[in-house]
Every structure is written in structure tokens, then in C-alpha cells.
Coordinates of C-alpha atoms in Angstrom, one line a residue:
X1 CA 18.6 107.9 -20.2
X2 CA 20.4 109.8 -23.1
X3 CA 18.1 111.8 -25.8
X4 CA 20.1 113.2 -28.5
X5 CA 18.5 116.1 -30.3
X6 CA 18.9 117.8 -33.8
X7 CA 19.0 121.6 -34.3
X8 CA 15.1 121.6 -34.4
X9 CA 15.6 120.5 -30.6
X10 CA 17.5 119.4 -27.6
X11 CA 19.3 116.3 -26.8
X12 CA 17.7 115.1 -23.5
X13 CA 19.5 112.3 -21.0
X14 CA 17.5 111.4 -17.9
X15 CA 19.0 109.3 -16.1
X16 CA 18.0 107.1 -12.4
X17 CA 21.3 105.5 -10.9
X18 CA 24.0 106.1 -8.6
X19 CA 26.7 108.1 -10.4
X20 CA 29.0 105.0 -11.2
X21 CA 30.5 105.4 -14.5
X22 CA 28.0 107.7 -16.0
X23 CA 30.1 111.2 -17.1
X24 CA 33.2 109.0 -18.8
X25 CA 30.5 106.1 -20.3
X26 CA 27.4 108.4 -21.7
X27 CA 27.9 112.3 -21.4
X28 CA 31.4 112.2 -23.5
X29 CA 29.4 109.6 -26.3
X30 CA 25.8 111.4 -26.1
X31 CA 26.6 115.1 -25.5
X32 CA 23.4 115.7 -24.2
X33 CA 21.8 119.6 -24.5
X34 CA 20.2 119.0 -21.4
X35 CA 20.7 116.6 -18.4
X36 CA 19.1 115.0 -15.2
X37 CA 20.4 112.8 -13.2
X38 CA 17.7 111.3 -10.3
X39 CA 19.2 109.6 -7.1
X40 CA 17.5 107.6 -4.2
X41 CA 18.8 107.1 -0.8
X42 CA 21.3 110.2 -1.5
X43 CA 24.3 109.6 1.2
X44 CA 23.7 105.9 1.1
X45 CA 22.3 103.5 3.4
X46 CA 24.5 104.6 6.5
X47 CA 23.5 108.7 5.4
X48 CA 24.3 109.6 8.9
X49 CA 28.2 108.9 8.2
X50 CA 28.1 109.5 4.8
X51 CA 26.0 112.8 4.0
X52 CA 29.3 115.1 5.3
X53 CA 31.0 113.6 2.0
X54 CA 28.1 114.9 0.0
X55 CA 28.8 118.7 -0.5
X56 CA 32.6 118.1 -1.8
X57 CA 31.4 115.2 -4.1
X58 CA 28.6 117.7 -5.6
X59 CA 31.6 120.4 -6.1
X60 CA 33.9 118.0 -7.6
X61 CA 31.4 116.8 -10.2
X62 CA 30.1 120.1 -11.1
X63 CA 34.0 120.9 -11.8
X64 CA 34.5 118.1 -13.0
X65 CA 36.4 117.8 -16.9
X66 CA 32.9 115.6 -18.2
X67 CA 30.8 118.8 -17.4
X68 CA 33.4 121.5 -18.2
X69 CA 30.3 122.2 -21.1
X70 CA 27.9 122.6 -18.6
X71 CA 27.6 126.4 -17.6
X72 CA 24.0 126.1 -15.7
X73 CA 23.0 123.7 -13.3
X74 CA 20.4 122.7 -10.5
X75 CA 20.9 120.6 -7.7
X76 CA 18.3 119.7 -5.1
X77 CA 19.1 117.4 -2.4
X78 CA 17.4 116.2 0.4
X79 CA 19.9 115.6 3.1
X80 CA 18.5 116.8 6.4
X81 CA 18.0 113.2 8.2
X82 CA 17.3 114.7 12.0
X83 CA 14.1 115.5 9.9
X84 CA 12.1 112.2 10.3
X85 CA 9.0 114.4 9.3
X86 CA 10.2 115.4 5.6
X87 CA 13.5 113.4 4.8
X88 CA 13.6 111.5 1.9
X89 CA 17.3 111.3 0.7
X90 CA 16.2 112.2 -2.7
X91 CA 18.9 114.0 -5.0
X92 CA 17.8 115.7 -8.2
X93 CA 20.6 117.1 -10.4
X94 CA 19.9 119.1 -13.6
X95 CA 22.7 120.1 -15.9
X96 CA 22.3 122.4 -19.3
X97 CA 25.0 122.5 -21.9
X98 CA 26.4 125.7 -23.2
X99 CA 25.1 125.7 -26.4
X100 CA 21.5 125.4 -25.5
X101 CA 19.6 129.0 -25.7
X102 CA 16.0 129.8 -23.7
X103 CA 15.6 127.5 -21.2
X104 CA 13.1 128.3 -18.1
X105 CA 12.2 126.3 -15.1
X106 CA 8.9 126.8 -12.9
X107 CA 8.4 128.6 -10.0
X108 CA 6.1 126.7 -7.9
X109 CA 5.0 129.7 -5.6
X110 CA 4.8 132.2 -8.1
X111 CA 3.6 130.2 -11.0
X112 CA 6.2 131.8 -13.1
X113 CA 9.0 130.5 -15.8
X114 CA 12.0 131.8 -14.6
X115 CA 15.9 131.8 -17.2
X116 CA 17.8 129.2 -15.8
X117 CA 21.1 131.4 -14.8
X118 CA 24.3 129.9 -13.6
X119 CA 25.1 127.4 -11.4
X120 CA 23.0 126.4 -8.0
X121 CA 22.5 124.2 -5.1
X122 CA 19.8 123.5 -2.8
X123 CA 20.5 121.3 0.1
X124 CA 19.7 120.5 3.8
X125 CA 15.5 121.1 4.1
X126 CA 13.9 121.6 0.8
X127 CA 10.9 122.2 1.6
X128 CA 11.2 126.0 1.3
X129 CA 12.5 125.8 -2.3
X130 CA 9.7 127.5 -4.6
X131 CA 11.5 125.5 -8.0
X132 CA 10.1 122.3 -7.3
X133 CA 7.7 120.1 -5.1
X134 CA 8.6 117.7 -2.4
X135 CA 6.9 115.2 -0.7
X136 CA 7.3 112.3 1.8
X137 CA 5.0 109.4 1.9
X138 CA 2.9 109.6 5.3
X139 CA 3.8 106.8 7.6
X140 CA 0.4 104.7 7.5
X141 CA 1.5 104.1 3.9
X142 CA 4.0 101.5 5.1
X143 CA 3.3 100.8 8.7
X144 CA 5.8 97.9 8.9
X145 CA 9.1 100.7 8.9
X146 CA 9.2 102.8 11.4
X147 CA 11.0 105.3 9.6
X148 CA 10.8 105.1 5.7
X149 CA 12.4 107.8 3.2
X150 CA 9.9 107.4 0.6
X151 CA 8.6 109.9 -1.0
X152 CA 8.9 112.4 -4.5
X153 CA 10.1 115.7 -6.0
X154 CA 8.8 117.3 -9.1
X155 CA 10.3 120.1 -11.2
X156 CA 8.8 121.5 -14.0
X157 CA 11.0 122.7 -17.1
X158 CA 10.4 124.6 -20.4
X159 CA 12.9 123.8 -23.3
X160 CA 12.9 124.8 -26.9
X161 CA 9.8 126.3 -26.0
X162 CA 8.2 122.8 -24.6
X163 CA 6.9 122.6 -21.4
X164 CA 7.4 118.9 -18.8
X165 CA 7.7 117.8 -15.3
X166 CA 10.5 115.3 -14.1
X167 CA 9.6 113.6 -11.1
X168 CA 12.1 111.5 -9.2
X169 CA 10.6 108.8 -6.9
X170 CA 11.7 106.6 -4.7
X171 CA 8.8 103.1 -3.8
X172 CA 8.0 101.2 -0.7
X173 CA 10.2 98.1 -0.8
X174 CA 9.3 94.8 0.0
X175 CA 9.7 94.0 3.7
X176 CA 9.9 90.1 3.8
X177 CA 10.3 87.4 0.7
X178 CA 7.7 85.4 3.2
X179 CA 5.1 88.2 3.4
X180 CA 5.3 88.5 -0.6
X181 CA 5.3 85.1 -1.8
X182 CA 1.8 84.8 0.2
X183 CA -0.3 86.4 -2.2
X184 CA -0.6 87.2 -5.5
X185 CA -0.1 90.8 -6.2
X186 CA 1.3 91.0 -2.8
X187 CA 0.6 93.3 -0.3
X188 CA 3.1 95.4 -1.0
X189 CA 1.9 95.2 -4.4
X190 CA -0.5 97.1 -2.9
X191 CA 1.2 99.6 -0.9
X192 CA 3.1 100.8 -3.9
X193 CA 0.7 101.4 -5.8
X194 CA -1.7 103.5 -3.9
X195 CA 1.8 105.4 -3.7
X196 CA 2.0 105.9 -7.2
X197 CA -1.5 106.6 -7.7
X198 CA -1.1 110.0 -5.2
X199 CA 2.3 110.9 -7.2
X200 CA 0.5 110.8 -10.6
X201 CA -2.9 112.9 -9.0
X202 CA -0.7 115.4 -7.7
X203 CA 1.0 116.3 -10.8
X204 CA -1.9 116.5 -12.9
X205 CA -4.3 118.2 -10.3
X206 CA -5.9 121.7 -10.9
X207 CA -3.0 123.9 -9.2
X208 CA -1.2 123.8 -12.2
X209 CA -1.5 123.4 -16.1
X210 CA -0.8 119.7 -17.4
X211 CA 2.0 119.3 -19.0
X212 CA 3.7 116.0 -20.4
X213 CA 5.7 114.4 -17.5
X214 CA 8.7 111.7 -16.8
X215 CA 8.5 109.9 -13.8
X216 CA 11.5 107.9 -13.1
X217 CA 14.1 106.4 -9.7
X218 CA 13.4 103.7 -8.1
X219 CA 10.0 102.5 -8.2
X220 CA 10.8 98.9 -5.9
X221 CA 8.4 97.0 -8.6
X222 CA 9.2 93.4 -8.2
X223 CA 8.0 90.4 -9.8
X224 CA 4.8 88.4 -8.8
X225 CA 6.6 86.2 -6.0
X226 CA 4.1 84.0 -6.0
X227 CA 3.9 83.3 -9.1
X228 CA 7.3 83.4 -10.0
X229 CA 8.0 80.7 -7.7
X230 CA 5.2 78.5 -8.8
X231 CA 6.9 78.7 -12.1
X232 CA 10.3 77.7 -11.0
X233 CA 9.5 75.2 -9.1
X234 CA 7.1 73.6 -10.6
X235 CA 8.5 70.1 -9.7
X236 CA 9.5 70.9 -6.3
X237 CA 8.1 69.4 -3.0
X238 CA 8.4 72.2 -0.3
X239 CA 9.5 71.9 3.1
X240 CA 8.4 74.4 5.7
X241 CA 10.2 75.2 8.6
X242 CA 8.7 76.9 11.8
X243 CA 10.2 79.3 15.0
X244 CA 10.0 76.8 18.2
X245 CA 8.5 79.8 20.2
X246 CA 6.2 81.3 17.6
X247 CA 5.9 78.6 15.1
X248 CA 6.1 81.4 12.5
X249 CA 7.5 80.4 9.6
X250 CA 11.1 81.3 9.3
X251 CA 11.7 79.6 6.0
X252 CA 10.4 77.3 2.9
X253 CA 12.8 74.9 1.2
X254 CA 11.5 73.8 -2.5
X255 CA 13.4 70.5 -3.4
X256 CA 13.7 68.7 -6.8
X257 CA 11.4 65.7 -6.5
X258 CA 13.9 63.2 -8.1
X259 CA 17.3 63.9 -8.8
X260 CA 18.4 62.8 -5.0
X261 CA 16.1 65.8 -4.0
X262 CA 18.1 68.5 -4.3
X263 CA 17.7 72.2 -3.1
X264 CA 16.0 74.6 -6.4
X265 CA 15.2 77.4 -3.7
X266 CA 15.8 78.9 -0.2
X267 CA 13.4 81.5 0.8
X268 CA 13.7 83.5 4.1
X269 CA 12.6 86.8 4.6
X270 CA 15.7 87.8 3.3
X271 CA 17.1 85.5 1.3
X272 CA 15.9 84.3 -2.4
X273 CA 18.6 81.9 -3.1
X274 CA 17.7 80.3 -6.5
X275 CA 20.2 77.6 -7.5
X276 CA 20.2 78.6 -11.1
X277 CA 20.9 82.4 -11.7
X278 CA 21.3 82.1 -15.5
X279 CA 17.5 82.5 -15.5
X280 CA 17.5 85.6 -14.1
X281 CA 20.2 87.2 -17.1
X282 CA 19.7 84.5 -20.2
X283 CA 17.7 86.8 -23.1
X284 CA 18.3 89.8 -20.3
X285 CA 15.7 87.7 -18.2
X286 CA 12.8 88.4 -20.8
X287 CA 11.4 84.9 -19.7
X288 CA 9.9 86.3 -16.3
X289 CA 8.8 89.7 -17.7
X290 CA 5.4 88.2 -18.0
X291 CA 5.4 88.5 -13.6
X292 CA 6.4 92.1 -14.0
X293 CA 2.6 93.0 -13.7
X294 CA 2.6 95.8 -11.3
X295 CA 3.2 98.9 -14.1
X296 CA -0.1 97.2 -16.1
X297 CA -2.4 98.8 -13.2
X298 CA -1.4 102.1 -15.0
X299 CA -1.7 101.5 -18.4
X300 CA -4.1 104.2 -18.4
X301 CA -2.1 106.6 -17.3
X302 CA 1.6 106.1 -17.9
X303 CA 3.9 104.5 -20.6
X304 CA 7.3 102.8 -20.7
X305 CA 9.0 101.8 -23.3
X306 CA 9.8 97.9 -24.1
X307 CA 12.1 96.7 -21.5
X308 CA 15.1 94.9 -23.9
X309 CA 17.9 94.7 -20.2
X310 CA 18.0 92.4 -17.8
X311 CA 16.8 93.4 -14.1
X312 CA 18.2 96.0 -12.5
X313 CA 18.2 94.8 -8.6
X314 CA 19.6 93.1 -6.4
X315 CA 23.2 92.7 -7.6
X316 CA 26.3 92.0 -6.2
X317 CA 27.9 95.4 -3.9
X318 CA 31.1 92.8 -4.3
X319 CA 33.3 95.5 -6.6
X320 CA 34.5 92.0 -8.6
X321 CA 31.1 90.8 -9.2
X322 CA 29.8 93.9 -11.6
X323 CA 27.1 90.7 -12.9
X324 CA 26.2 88.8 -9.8
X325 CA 23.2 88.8 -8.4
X326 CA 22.8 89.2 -4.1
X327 CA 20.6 86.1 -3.0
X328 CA 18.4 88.4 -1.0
X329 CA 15.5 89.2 -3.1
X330 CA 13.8 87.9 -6.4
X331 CA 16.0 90.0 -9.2
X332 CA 13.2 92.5 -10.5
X333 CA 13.1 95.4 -13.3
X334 CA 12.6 97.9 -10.1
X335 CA 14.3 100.9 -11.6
X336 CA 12.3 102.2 -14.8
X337 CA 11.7 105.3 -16.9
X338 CA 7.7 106.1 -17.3
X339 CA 5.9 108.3 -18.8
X340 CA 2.6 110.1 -19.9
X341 CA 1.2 109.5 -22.8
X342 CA 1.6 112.5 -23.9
X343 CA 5.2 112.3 -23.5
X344 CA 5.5 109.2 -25.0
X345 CA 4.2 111.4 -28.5
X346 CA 6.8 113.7 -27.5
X347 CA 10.0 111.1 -27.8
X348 CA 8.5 108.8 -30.5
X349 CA 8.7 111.1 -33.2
X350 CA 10.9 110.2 -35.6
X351 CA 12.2 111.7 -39.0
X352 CA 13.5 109.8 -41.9
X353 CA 12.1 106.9 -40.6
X354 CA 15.3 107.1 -37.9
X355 CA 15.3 104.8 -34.8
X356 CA 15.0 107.6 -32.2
X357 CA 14.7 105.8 -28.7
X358 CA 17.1 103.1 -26.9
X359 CA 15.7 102.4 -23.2
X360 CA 18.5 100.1 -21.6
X361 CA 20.6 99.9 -18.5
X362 CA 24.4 101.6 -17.8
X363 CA 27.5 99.9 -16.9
X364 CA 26.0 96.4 -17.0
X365 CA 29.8 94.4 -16.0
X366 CA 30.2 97.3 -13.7
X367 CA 30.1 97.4 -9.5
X368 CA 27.8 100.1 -9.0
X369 CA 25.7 99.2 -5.9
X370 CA 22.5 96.7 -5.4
X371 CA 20.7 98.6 -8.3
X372 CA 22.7 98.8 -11.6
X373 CA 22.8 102.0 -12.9
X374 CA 20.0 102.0 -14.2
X375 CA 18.2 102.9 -17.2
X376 CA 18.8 105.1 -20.3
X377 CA 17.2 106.2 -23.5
X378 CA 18.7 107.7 -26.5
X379 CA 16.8 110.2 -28.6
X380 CA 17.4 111.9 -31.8
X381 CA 15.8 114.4 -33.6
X382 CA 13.4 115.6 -30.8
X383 CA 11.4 118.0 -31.8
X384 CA 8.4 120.1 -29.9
X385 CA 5.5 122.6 -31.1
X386 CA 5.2 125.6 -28.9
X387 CA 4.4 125.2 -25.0
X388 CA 5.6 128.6 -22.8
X389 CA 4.2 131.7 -23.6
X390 CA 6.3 133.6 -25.9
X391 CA 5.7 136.9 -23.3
X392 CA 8.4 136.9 -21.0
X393 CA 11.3 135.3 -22.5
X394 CA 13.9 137.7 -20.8
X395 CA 12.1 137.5 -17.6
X396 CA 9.9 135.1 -15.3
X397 CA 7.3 134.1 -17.9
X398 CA 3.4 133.3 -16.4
X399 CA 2.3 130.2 -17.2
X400 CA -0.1 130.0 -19.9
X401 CA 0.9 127.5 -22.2
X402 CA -0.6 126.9 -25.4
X403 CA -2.7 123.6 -26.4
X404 CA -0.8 121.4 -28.1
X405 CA 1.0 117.8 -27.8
X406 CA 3.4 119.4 -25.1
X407 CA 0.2 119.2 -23.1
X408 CA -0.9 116.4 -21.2
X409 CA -4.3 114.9 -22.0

């Protein structure tokens, strides 16, 4: 997400990915004031191998020449994995450009602003860290894995004198095409969001003031497999085939009902292989939006922006195949930017009559993973009435904040 700022304001780019080509692509075009970057399954999939490589590559982009700018930073990650209890390979990065003056971030414990000073990172067990608020699903969320990393952290920030929350999130996933083409929502429809429902009523319960919040990572929506099937194979005749010991079915085969029967879709409990992937990226796949139904449960309660980019998961970890989409699961919008409604006041201002916000993905011919890279906005001329208490500006400032449309409703 890139927000570009006038003098009035900051220039704001949140970002949910994998790293991929972000600082050469977006931070040298945007210059953004101010910076996060939120990552999921930090370390990758095999974390136990991987997480030793973590530390240097944290040191080498912090040095980096794309954030020379950059003289304050925060970095939280959550890379103890021999702690099944709390581990949720969550990675929050925040990065604050030189020429941007007064910026405070919360203190938790003390319910306190405190300056942003310098560079600093958090790692192993975060659990401790009094600048933010960490959480891991409990395990009856998602019975079916016997050891899941979801969960969420939250850090609160106040910049040019406006006061939010940025919570990076990670979703259950779906277990098993099978299980999900059953009913429609599916169950873990279902799972997700009673999820999202406790992330949202913990940031806007009576511990703390509400403020305007972001919550964005990888929120594992996926389309209405049911119904998305339905439609595609409209025509078909399916075949179902059973396990000899359990008959359980193993797999459903939709054929064409003329044209010498031929194969429209494979479904397994991993596998989704559709014969015709142009459907999933013609018009950036706007044709099956109308299935992306699970975000209209919180319509209430959070806003995203129109979605104008094709979906963000499951493609190709094949480094020549930057557009290619994997054959194991529906391709689904599962990475998003949302927001309060409040916030949404905050980045649709607009002066002049200017275009101030562009949500879309990064890097979209590049290899960066199953999930692309994911989404971004761009905002200019972002401008905010008064949210932290002006006492305190050269020290940890108490949180009162002022009434006003920095304030969630």
C-alpha cells in the first residue's frame, strides 16, 4: 500500500506481502513519510531451517541503499517456533523517513505515546513487548491443524498529530477443496470469521480509546466454492470417485456433457485443476468477485476499497511463471487491506478534486511466492485534525485524544 502525503500530512505505504520487489518497485517511486510492511508465516513454511537466515536478512534491509532515508524504525517478529503456545510467525516492520517530525507510538502497558527514536528490533517471544499486542488463535478455533500459527498483532501509532492502529493478521485456511465445496459459506467460512469478529472486538474494547484502524495480511478469504463451481460447470456431469476402504470421497471429476466429454474440473482435496485459467485473470478476474462474499458479513464494521487486481493466491512458486496460477486451490482475493470506517474518512479525503487512493497488487509478472505481493494503495494529500494530546510532545504523552474523525465511531 503506498499513501503519498502533502506538507499538511504524511505519505503513508502499508503494505501485506513477502518482500519480493518492494524497496526497488514502490519506496524509490512513492517515497513514503511513513512505512509498514506486514508479513505472515515469517521464515517460510519450513521456519525451522529458515528462521537462522532471518536476523542478517532484517540487518541487510535496514542497511539497505532503498531505506538509507529511513533513520527510525520498528521491527517485531515472532520467531520463537519451540513456542507452540504463542508462535505465530508474524513479522511487523515499521519504517519512518527522515523528514518526518513528531511521531509517537503507544505503549500498551503504560498507556503512554512514546517519540519514536532510532532504530529497533524485537524478536524471539513478543509477548513481553509493551509496544504492541499479540495474539494467537486458541486451538478449538481450527481443530482440524494440530498446530496452526494464526493469530494477530496490533500497534497503535500517532502521526501528524493523528492517532490509528495497524493490525497484521494472518486467517485460518482452508483444509480440503472437498470439505469447502460442500456447503455454501463453507465451514471454514465460518471459522474465519468468528476469527475476525474477536480481532475487531479486541481492538475497539474498553481498555483503550478507539481510534481509526487498518487491518491488513493474509486474511485466507476464498471464494464461495460451491458456488463457484456450480457456475463453471454449469454443463458438466460429475463423476465421483470413492476410497475402497472408507468409501470417502477422494475426488469429483465435472465433465463437458458433449464435446467428447471432456475434463472442465478436477477437485481433490488439494487440487482445483480448472481447464481454463484465463477466467481466473481476464478483467483481473472481476467476473467471480460476486463469490467473494465473506468480507460482506462485516460491512458494518470494516471497509475496503474496490478491488480493480486480479486474485492474489495461489500462484506459481515456479520463479519463470511470475502469472501462473498453482492447481491447488480456487484462485481467491485472500490478501486485502481493510479498514474502519472511520479510516476510510481519513484516506478519502481528497483536495482539488485529486484521485487520492489506488488499491492494487505489487509485482504482478513477478515470482514472489503462492500469494503475490500483495496489495497497495496510494494516497495523496492526506490530511488529519488533531488526535494526541498536545501535552507531552517531548516525552511519553498519556492518551487522551481529542474527538474528532481520527476517532473511531
Amino acid at each position: 500500500m503506498a499513501v503519498k502525503g502533502a506538507a499538511a500530512g504524511a505519505g503513508v505505504l502499508l503494505v501485506t506481502a513477502n518482500v519480493g520487489s518492494l524497496f526497488d518497485d514502490v519506496v524509490h517511486a512513492h517515497k513514503p513519510h511513513f512505512m509498514a510492511l506486514h508479513c505472515q508465516e515469517f521464515g517460510g513454511k519450513n521456519y525451522e531451517a529458515s528462521m537462522s537466515h532471518v536476523d542478517k536478512f532484517v540487518k541487510e534491509l535496514l542497511s539497505s541503499d532503498a531505506m538509507k532515508d529511513y533513520n527510525r524504525a520498528r521491527v517485531y517478529l515472532d520467531e520463537n517456533y519451540k513456542s507452540q503456545e504463542h508462535f505465530t510467525a508474524l513479522g511487523s516492520f515499521y519504517f519512518l523517513h527522515e523528514s518526518l517530525k513528531n511521531i509517537y507510538q503507544f505503549d500498551f502497558k503504560a498507556k503512554k505515546y512514546k517519540k519514536v527514536t532510532g532504530k529497533e528490533i524485537y524478536s524471539d517471544t513478543l509477548e513481553s513487548t509493551p509496544m504492541l499486542e499479540k495474539e494467537k488463535f486458541p486451538q478449538d478455533y481450527f481443530p482440524e491443524c494440530k498446530w496452526s500459527r494464526k493469530g494477530f498483532i496490533r500497534t497503535r501509532w500517532c502521526i501528524t498529530d493523528c492517532a490509528f492502529d495497524l493490525v497484521n493478521i494472518h486467517l485460518f485456511h482452508d483444509a480440503s477443496n472437498l470439505i469447502a465445496w460442500e456447503t455454501s459459506p463453507s465451514v471454514y467460512s465460518g471459522i474465519r470469521h468468528k476469527a475476525l469478529g474477536y480481532v475487531l472486538d479486541r481492538i475497539i474494547d474498553q481498555r483503550f480509546e478507539k481510534v481509526s484502524y487498518f487491518v491488513f495480511g493474509d486474511f485466507n478469504f476464498r471464494l464461495d466454492a460451491k458456488a463457484v463451481v456450480e457456475t463453471l460447470c454449469a454443463k458438466a456431469t460429475m463423476q465421483t470417485i470413492r476410497a475402497a476402504d472408507t468409501n470417502e470421497v477422494v475426488k469429483l471429476i465435472f465433465r463437458e456433457s458433449d464435446n467428447d466429454r471432456k475434463v472442465m474440473l478436477q477437485l481433490e482435496k488439494k487440487l482445483f485443476d480448472y481447464f481454463n485459467q484465463d477466467v481466473f485473470r481476464d478483467n483481473n478476474g472481476t467476473a467471480l468477485l460476486e463469490f467473494d462474499r465473506e468480507l460482506s458479513v462485516f460491512k458494518d464494521r470494516l471497509y475496503e476499497l474496490d478491488i480493480s487486481f486480479p486474485p492474489s493466491y495461489p500462484y506459481s512458486e515456479d520463479s519463470s511463471q511470475g502469472k501462473q496460477y498453482m492447481n491447488t486451490r480456487c484462485p481467491a482475493w485472500c490478501d486485502r487491506i481493510l479498514m474502519s470506517h472511520s479510516a476510510k474518512e481519513l484516506i478519502l479525503k481528497s483536495e482539488n478534486d485529486e484521485k487520492i487512493v489506488i488499491y492494487d497488487h505489487i509485482g504482478p509478472n513477478v515470482c514472489m511466492g503462492d500469494h503475490k505481493e500483495k496489495d497497495a494503495y496510494e494516497m495523496r494529500r492526506f490530511s488529519v485534525k488533531p488526535h494526541c494530546s498536545k501535552e507531552g510532545k517531548e516525552r511519553a504523552v498519556t492518551e487522551k485524544p481529542n474527538r474528532n474523525n481520527c476517532i473511531d465511531k
